[in-house]
PDB file of C-alpha atoms in Angstrom:
ATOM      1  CA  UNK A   1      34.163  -1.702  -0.240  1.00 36.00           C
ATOM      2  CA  UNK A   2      33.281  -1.182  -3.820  1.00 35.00           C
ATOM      3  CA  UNK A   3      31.482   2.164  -5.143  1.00 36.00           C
ATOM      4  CA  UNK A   4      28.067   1.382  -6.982  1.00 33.00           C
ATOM      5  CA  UNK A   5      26.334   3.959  -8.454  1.00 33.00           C
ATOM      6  CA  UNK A   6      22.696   4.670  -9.784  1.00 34.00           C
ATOM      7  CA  UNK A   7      21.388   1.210 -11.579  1.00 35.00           C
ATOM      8  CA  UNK A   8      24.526  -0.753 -10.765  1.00 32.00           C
ATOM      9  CA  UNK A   9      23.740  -4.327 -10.034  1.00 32.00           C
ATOM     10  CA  UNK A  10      25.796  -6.149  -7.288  1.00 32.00           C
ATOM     11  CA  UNK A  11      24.955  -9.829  -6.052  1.00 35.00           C
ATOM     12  CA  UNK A  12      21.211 -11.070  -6.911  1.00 34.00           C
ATOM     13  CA  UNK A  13      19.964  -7.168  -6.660  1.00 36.00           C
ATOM     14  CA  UNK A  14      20.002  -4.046  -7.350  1.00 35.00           C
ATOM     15  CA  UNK A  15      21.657  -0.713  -6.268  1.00 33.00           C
ATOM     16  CA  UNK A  16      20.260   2.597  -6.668  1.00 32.00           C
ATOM     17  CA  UNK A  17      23.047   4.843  -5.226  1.00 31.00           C
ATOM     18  CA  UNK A  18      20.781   7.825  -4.963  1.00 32.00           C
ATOM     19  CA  UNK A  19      17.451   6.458  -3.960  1.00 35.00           C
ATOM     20  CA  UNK A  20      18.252   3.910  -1.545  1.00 36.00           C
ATOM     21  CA  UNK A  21      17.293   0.102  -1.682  1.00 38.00           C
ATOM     22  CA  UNK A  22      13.261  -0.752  -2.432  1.00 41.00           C
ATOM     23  CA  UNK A  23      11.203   0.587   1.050  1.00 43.00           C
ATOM     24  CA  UNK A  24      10.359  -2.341   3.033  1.00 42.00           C
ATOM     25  CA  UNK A  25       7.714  -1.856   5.522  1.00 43.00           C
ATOM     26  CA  UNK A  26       8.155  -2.798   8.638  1.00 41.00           C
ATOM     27  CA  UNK A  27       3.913  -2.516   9.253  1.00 45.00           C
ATOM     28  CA  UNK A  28       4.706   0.634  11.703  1.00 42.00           C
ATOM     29  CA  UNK A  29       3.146   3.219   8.724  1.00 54.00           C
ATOM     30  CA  UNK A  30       0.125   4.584   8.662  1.00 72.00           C
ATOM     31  CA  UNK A  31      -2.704   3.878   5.842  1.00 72.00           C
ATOM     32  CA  UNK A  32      -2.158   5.224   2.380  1.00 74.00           C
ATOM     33  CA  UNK A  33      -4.396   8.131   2.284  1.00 73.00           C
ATOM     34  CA  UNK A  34      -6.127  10.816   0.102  1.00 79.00           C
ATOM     35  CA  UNK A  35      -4.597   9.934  -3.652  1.00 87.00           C
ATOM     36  CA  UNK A  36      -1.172   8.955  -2.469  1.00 94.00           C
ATOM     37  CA  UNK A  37      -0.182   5.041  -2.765  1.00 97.00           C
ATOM     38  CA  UNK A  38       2.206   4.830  -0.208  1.00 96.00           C
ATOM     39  CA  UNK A  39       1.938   3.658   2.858  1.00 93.00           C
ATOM     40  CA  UNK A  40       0.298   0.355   5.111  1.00 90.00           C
ATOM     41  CA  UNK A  41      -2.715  -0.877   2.885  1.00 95.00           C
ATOM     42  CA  UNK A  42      -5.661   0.308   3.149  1.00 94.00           C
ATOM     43  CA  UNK A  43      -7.647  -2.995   1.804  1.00 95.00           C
ATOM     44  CA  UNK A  44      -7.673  -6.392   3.733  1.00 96.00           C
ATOM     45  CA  UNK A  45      -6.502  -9.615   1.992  1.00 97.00           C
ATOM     46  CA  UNK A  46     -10.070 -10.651   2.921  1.00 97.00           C
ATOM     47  CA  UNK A  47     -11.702  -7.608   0.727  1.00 97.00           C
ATOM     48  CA  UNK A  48      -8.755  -8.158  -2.118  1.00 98.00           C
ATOM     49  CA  UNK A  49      -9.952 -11.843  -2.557  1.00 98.00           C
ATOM     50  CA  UNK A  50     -14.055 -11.074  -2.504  1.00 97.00           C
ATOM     51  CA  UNK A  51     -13.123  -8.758  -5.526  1.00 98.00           C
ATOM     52  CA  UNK A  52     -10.975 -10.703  -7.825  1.00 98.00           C
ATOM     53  CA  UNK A  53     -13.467 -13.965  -7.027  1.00 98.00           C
ATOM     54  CA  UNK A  54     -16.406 -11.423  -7.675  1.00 98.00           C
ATOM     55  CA  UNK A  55     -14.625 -10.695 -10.989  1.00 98.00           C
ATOM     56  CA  UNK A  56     -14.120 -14.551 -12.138  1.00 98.00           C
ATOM     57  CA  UNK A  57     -10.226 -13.612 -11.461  1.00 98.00           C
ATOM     58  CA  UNK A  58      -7.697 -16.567 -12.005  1.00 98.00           C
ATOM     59  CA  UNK A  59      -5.882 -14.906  -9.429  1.00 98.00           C
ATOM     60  CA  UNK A  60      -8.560 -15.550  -6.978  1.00 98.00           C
ATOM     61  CA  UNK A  61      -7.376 -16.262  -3.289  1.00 97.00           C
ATOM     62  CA  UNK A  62      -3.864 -14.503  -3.942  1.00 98.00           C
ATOM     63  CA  UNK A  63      -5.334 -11.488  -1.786  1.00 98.00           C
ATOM     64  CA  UNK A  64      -2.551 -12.547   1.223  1.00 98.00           C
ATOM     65  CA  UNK A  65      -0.159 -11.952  -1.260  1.00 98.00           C
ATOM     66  CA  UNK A  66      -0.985  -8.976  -2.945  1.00 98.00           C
ATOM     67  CA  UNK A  67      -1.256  -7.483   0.499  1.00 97.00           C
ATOM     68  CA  UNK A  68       1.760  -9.196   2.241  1.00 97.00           C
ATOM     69  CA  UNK A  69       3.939  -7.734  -0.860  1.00 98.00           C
ATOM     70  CA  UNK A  70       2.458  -4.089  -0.529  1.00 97.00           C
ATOM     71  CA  UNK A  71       3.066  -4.145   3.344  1.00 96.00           C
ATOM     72  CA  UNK A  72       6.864  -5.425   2.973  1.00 97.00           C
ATOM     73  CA  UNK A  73       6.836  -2.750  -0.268  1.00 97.00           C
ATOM     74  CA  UNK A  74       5.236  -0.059   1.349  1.00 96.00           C
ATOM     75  CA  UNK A  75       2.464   0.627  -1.694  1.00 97.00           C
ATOM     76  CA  UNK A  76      -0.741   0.416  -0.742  1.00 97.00           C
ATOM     77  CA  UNK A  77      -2.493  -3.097  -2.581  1.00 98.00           C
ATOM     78  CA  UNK A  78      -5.577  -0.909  -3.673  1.00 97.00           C
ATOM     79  CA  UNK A  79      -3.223   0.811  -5.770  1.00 98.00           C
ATOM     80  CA  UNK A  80      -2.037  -2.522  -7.469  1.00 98.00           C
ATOM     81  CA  UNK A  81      -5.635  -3.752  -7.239  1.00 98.00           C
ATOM     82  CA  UNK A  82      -6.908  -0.740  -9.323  1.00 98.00           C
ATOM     83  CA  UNK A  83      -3.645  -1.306 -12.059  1.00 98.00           C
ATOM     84  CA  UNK A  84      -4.800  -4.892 -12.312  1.00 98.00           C
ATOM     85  CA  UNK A  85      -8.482  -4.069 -12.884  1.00 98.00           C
ATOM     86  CA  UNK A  86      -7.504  -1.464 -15.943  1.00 97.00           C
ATOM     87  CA  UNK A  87      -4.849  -3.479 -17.161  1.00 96.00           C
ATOM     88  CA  UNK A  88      -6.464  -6.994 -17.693  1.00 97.00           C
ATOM     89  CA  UNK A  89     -10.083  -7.112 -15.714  1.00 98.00           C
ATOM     90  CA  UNK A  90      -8.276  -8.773 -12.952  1.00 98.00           C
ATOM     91  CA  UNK A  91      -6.427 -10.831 -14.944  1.00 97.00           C
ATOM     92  CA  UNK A  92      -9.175 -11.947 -17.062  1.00 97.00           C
ATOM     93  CA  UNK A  93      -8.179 -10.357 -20.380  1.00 96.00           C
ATOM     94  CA  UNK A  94      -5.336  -9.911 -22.022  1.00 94.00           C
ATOM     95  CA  UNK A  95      -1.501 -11.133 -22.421  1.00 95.00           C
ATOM     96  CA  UNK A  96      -2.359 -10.917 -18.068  1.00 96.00           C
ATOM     97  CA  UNK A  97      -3.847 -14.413 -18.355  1.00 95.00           C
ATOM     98  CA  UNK A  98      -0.758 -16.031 -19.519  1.00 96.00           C
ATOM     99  CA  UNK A  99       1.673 -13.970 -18.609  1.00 97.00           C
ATOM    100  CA  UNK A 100       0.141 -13.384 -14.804  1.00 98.00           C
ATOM    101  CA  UNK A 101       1.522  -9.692 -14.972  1.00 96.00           C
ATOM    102  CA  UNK A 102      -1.029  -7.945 -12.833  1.00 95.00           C
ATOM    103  CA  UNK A 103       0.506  -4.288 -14.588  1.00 94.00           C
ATOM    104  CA  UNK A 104       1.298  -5.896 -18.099  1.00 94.00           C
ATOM    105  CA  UNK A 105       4.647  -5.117 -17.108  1.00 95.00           C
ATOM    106  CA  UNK A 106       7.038  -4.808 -20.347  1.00 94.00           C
ATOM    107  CA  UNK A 107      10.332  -6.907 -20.452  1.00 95.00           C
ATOM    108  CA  UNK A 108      12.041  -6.931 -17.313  1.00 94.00           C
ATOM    109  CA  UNK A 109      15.294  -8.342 -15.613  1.00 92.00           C
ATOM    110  CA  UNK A 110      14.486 -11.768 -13.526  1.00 92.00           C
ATOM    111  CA  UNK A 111      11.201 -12.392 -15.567  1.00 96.00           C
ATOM    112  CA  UNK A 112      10.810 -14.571 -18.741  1.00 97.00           C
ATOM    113  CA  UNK A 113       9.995 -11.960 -21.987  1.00 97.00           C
ATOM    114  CA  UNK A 114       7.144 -13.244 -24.004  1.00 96.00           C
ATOM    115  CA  UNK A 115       5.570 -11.335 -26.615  1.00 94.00           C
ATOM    116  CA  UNK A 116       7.090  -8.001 -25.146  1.00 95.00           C
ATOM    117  CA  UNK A 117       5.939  -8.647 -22.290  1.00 96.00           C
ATOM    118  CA  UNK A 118       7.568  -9.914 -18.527  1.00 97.00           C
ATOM    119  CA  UNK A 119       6.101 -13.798 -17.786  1.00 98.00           C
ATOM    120  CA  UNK A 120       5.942 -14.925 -14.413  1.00 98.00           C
ATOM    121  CA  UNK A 121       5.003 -18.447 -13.178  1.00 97.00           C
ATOM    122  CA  UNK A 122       2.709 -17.295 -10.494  1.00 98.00           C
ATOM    123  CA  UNK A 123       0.412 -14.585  -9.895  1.00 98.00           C
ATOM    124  CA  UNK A 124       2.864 -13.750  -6.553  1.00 97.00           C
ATOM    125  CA  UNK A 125       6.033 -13.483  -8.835  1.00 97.00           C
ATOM    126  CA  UNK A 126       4.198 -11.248 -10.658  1.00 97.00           C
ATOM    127  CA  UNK A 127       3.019  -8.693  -7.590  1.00 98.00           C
ATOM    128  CA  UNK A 128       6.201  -8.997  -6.262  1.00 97.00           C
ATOM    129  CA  UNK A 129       7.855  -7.445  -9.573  1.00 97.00           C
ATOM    130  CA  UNK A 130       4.942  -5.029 -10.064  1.00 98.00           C
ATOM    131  CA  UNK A 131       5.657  -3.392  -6.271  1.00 98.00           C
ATOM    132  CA  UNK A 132       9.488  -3.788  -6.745  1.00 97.00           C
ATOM    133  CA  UNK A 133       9.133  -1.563  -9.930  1.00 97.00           C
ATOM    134  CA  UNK A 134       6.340   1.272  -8.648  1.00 98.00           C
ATOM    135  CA  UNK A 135       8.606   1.583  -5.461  1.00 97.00           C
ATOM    136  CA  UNK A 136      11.894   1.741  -6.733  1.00 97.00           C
ATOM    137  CA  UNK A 137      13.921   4.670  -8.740  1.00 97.00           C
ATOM    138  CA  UNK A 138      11.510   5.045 -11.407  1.00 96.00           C
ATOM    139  CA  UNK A 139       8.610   5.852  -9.587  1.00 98.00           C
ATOM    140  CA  UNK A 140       8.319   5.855  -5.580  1.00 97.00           C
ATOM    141  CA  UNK A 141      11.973   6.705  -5.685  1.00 97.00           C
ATOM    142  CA  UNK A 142      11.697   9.546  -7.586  1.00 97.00           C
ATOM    143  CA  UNK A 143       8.612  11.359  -5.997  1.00 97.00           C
ATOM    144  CA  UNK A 144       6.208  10.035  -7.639  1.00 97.00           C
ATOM    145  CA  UNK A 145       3.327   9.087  -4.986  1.00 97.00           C
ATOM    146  CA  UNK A 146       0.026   9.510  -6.861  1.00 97.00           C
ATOM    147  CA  UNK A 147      -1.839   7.249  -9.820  1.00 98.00           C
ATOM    148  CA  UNK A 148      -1.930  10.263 -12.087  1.00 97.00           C
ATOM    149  CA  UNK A 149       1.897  10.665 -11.269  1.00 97.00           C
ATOM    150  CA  UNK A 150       2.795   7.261 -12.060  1.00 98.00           C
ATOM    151  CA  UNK A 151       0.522   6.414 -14.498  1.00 98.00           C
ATOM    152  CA  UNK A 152       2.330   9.297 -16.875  1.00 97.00           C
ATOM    153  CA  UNK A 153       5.297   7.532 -17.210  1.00 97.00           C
ATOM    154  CA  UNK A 154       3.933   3.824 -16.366  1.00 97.00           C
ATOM    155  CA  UNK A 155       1.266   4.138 -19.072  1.00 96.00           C
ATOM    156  CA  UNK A 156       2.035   7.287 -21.364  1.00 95.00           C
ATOM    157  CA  UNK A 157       0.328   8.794 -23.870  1.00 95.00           C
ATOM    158  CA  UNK A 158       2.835   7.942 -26.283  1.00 94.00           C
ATOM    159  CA  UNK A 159       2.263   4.539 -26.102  1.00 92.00           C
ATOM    160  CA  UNK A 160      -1.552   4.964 -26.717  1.00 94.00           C
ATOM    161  CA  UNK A 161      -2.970   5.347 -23.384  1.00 95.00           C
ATOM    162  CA  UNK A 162      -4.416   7.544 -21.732  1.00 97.00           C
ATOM    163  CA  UNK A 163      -3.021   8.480 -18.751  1.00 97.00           C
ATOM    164  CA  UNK A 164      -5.345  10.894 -16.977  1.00 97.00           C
ATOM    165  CA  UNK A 165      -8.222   8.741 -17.487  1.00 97.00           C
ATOM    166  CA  UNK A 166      -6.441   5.603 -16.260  1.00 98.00           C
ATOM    167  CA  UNK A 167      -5.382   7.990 -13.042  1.00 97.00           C
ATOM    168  CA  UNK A 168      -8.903   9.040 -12.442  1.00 97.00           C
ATOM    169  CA  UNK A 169     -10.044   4.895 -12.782  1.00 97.00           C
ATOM    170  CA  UNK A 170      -7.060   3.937 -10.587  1.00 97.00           C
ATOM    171  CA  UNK A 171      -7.974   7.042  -7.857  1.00 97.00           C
ATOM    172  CA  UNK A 172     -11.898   6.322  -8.032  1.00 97.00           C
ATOM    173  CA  UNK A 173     -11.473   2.635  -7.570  1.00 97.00           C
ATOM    174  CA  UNK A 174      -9.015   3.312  -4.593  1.00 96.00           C
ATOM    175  CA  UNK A 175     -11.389   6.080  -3.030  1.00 95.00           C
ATOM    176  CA  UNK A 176     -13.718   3.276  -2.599  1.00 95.00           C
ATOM    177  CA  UNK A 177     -12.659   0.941  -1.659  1.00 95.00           C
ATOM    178  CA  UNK A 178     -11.051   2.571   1.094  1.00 92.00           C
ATOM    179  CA  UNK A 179     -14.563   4.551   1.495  1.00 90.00           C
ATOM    180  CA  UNK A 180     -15.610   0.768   2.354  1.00 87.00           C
ATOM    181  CA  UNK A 181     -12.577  -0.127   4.883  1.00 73.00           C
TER     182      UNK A 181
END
């Protein structure tokens, strides 16, 4: 057997020594609760699908997705829901409608890099990157469980954001929409 450490890639994925492989959900957890994004979701497909057709999304009718990929993830979807509705108005606005990047996601391995930004031939490519990224080493992997956690080194004030605003959007959409579950 062959040592891998932190980052090392072997085969078609991934290795993170010290944090394990990405958590995949076997749909035994509970809901996410109270500000923290993982766990089972906490929004149906059904609810996921009124909103981003209520919004004039061209990811309308992905909701099965988004929520399928959070289960097998273990991030809540109203977490990825809220990113998407800050990032790009549900994919209405932005580098989002080409690039159907529900997190804007910068440059990554596996995804085509246009304009700076990862490119993704469906809307499900791109959830499935976004929850591979928020629940691997750099984030979920590393302790971070809450938007305003994240969203400091996912969207950081360095780059122009603001990150404690786009936490409190994130949290307040979550709160209700799981207010409405």
């Amino acid at each position: 057997m062959v040592a891998s450490g932190p980052g090392t890639k072997f085969g078609q994925g991934w290795n993170y020594l010290t944090n394990g492989p990405a958590p995949i959900n076997n749909g035994n957890s509970a809901h996410a609760e109270g500000s923290s994004i993982v766990g089972g979701p906490s929004i149906s497909a059904a609810k996921i699908d009124s909103i981003l057709s209520s919004a004039g999304s061209p990811a309308a009718g992905t909701g099965n997705s988004l929520e399928s990929y959070g289960q097998q993830y273990g991030i809540d979807p109203a977490f990825a829901l809220a990113v998407m509705k800050h990032e790009s108005n549900y994919g209405t606005a932005g580098v989002a409608r080409q690039n159907l990047s529900l997190g804007n996601l910068r440059c990554i391995e596996g995804a085509a890099c246009v304009g700076g930004y990862a490119a993704f031939s469906s809307w499900q490519q791109g959830y499935s990157a976004f929850y591979k990224l928020i629940s691997g080493p750099l984030y979920v992997g590393a302790g971070l469980t809450t938007p305003e956690q994240i969203l400091q080194r996912y969207a950081p004030a360095g780059d122009n954001n603001d990150p404690s605003g786009y936490a409190q959007d994130v949290e307040a959409l979550m709160r209700d929409w799981r207010q409405a579950a």
